[in-house]
Amino acid sequence: MKYLEDAVVVSNREIRPGIWSMWLRSPQICAATLPGQFVHVKVDASLTPLLRRPLSIGRVHGDQLELVWRVVGTGTDMLTDVRPGVTLNLLGPLGQPFTREVNASHRVLVGGGLGLPPLVYLYEWFREHDLPVTLHLGVSGRADIPLAEDDPLLNEIEITAENGEGFRKGLVTEPVLEQLQALETDGSLGSTALYSCGPWGLVNALQRTIPHSQLKLAEVSLEQQMGCGVGVCQGCAVIVEGGDTPYQLVCSDGPVFPLAAVHPPGVA
Amino acid sequence: MTATASPDLSVILGSLSLHNPLLAASGCFGYGTEYDDVADRDNLGGFITKSISLAPWKGNDPPRLTEVSPGLLNSIGLANMGVEKFANEVAPQIVTGKSKAIVSVACKVMEEYEEVVALLEDVEGIAGYELNISCPNVKEGGMAFCLNPNITEELVARVRKRTNRWITTKLTPNMTSVSQGALASEAGGADAVSLINTLVGMAVDWKSRRPKLATITGGYSGPPIKPVALAKVWEVWNAVKIPIIGIGGITNWKDVVEFMIVGASAVQIGTALYADPNLPGQIAADLREYMRNEGVGSLSELTGSLKTDRGAMVGVPA
């Protein structure tokens, strides 16, 4: 069930330069949503921006949900001006969630930069269900971490930064590969589930470097410019193998797809 | 509630009666059921489905869509499930309720239009057809059917022989004289004309020097095209006798009234539905308020009521 809900903004703050976190009270959507889904946000009642903005649902605590975004244009910039107490109209929850693999022996979550928020939601879901889970995050440096400096999660997850800056220095695929190799050694690779979200560079690197065909499950959540968010306009097509056509819609067929099946735009 | 407290929004377009003049434009309301969770379909007088072709179409390469605020540029390319699946699986779900289901048809050759309509004749409850002869985003067919009035007339006449249902043609603004297409539609036996489809447009990333759509050019829609649409509707109002459905950039009740004043008997709401699928309900309520406040007894009295001192200034074919 999808809802059009006027959600009340509880807090809105800049957690890193240009990266914002907003909590909203949205009881209907919070009750219906699952990790991997998103909301389509009406940024302003005016005609600018014309379209809603799709944002992954980050943490869900009770009747409140978190949205995290980087300012990249008019719509995301306007969201930074929204004050607590104001309502934003949300359409959601939208899209297909991650497969919540409860029978896996291990769950490896891999986020790249702003790809982290939906994985935080998934991470907390697994933790609540007492299921073993590791969350990896890859960033350029500290300024790209989509968590506030006082966020307890900062000390729970495995962070790899290209610049180092006190974290493991390098690419996030390196510790992920090490963990998968260890799982292979103890014979549990085939019962491991991998979930990822991040820029195409990360998606391609995971496709190339990890033995995803040997895993129990390997999924990726994609983003794409969207019109309607519900499969009406067919604007958010991506190239995905295994469907009736070469294309699938990020908004309604996805955003979660099998890692091995997706192709970057323009590369068939 | 007294009768005057709830003005009647109904309009009549030839053989098609609508409980209000608000239709959802093709491509902006899916196959008809996608918004059911969040919007009451019956707030619409009717809706035009996504264009249906004979075989399924995969659509164009991504990226297919980019916002050129406050407008939208798209190159979807009429991706659709094809008539067989539509007729068997979808159509029976959309012909219930008081909102009229009108099926948009888009094909590559004339014979396919005839075949698709013939197949849809077996589905009870479809109120009519909108022949999409104006899509700027497909290589074959599409806009080419509209650019040549002789072809338009022949196509409409051929489809006319296949159905007694109501037919409208969707016309392009991307030609010198849209009234040529309207006159050809009328001559071929169309019950109405719908205009305008999107304007050919383009968006470029100045930094990468790449087009923002994979197809380079696309169709431009949204609020910025309203003045163009109003001018085209006014031109066609002065050319044909069949009803006109106005389309282009409608976001509120005043836009609807303006389209009717320049000649439309009904309107289609398009791009704005993406932002607010409940917009038709709001506009319908606002139109009732307008009728009460302005003492308008029937919306049909608006159609073509533009007050001019100098008559039509547009080129109307003799």
Short mmCIF file of C-alpha atoms in Angstrom, two decimals, chain A residues 1-4 40 42 47-53 91 224-228 230-239 244-247 249 265-266, chain B residues 27-31 34-35 37-38 50 58-67 69-72 76 79 85 222-223 251 271 274-278:
data_model
loop_
_atom_site.label_atom_id
_atom_site.label_comp_id
_atom_site.label_asym_id
_atom_site.label_seq_id
_atom_site.Cartn_x
_atom_site.Cartn_y
_atom_site.Cartn_z
CA MET A 1 0.00 0.00 0.00
CA LYS A 2 1.28 3.44 -0.98
CA TYR A 3 0.34 6.63 0.82
CA LEU A 4 0.36 10.34 0.12
CA HIS A 40 9.03 10.73 -3.42
CA LYS A 42 7.21 17.20 -2.76
CA LEU A 47 5.97 24.68 -9.46
CA THR A 48 9.72 24.81 -8.68
CA PRO A 49 10.93 22.20 -8.64
CA LEU A 50 8.26 20.70 -10.87
CA LEU A 51 8.87 17.08 -9.95
CA ARG A 52 9.16 15.32 -6.63
CA ARG A 53 12.59 14.20 -5.46
CA LEU A 91 4.52 9.63 -1.63
CA GLN A 224 17.98 7.33 -11.53
CA GLN A 225 16.18 10.57 -12.38
CA MET A 226 12.48 9.98 -11.84
CA GLY A 227 9.20 11.47 -12.89
CA CYS A 228 6.25 9.80 -11.21
CA VAL A 230 5.24 4.64 -9.41
CA GLY A 231 5.86 3.17 -12.88
CA VAL A 232 3.59 5.53 -14.80
CA CYS A 233 5.98 7.69 -16.79
CA GLN A 234 8.62 5.02 -17.52
CA GLY A 235 11.29 7.69 -17.31
CA CYS A 236 13.68 5.96 -14.88
CA ALA A 237 14.56 2.99 -17.07
CA VAL A 238 17.88 1.21 -16.57
CA ILE A 239 19.40 -1.67 -18.46
CA ASP A 244 10.79 -9.07 -20.56
CA THR A 245 12.53 -6.09 -22.13
CA PRO A 246 16.15 -4.81 -21.94
CA TYR A 247 14.93 -2.14 -19.52
CA LEU A 249 12.16 0.80 -14.05
CA PRO A 265 23.22 3.88 -18.57
CA GLY A 266 24.36 3.88 -22.15
CA GLY B 27 1.64 8.77 -20.57
CA CYS B 28 0.88 10.56 -17.31
CA PHE B 29 -1.59 8.10 -15.80
CA GLY B 30 -0.07 4.75 -16.78
CA TYR B 31 -2.55 2.10 -17.78
CA GLU B 34 -1.06 2.67 -10.90
CA TYR B 35 -2.30 5.54 -8.73
CA ASP B 37 -3.65 3.54 -3.73
CA VAL B 38 -3.32 7.31 -3.48
CA LYS B 50 -0.47 4.98 -22.01
CA LYS B 58 10.72 -1.51 -25.12
CA GLY B 59 11.09 2.27 -25.36
CA ASN B 60 14.24 4.32 -25.82
CA ASP B 61 17.64 4.02 -24.20
CA PRO B 62 18.09 5.74 -20.84
CA PRO B 63 18.42 8.47 -19.76
CA ARG B 64 14.86 9.15 -20.86
CA LEU B 65 13.86 12.05 -18.68
CA THR B 66 15.25 15.31 -17.39
CA GLU B 67 13.66 18.21 -15.58
CA SER B 69 12.31 23.37 -14.45
CA PRO B 70 9.48 24.15 -14.39
CA GLY B 71 9.13 21.86 -17.42
CA LEU B 72 9.97 18.29 -18.27
CA ILE B 76 10.30 7.52 -23.26
CA ALA B 79 7.30 1.84 -24.02
CA LYS B 85 -1.59 -8.19 -22.66
CA GLY B 222 4.79 21.20 -18.30
CA PRO B 223 3.71 24.73 -17.37
CA THR B 251 -1.71 22.90 -13.06
CA THR B 271 2.99 16.39 -16.31
CA TYR B 274 3.56 13.34 -11.44
CA ALA B 275 3.89 15.92 -8.68
CA ASP B 276 0.31 15.53 -7.41
CA PRO B 277 -1.82 12.59 -8.48
CA ASN B 278 -4.70 14.11 -6.51
#
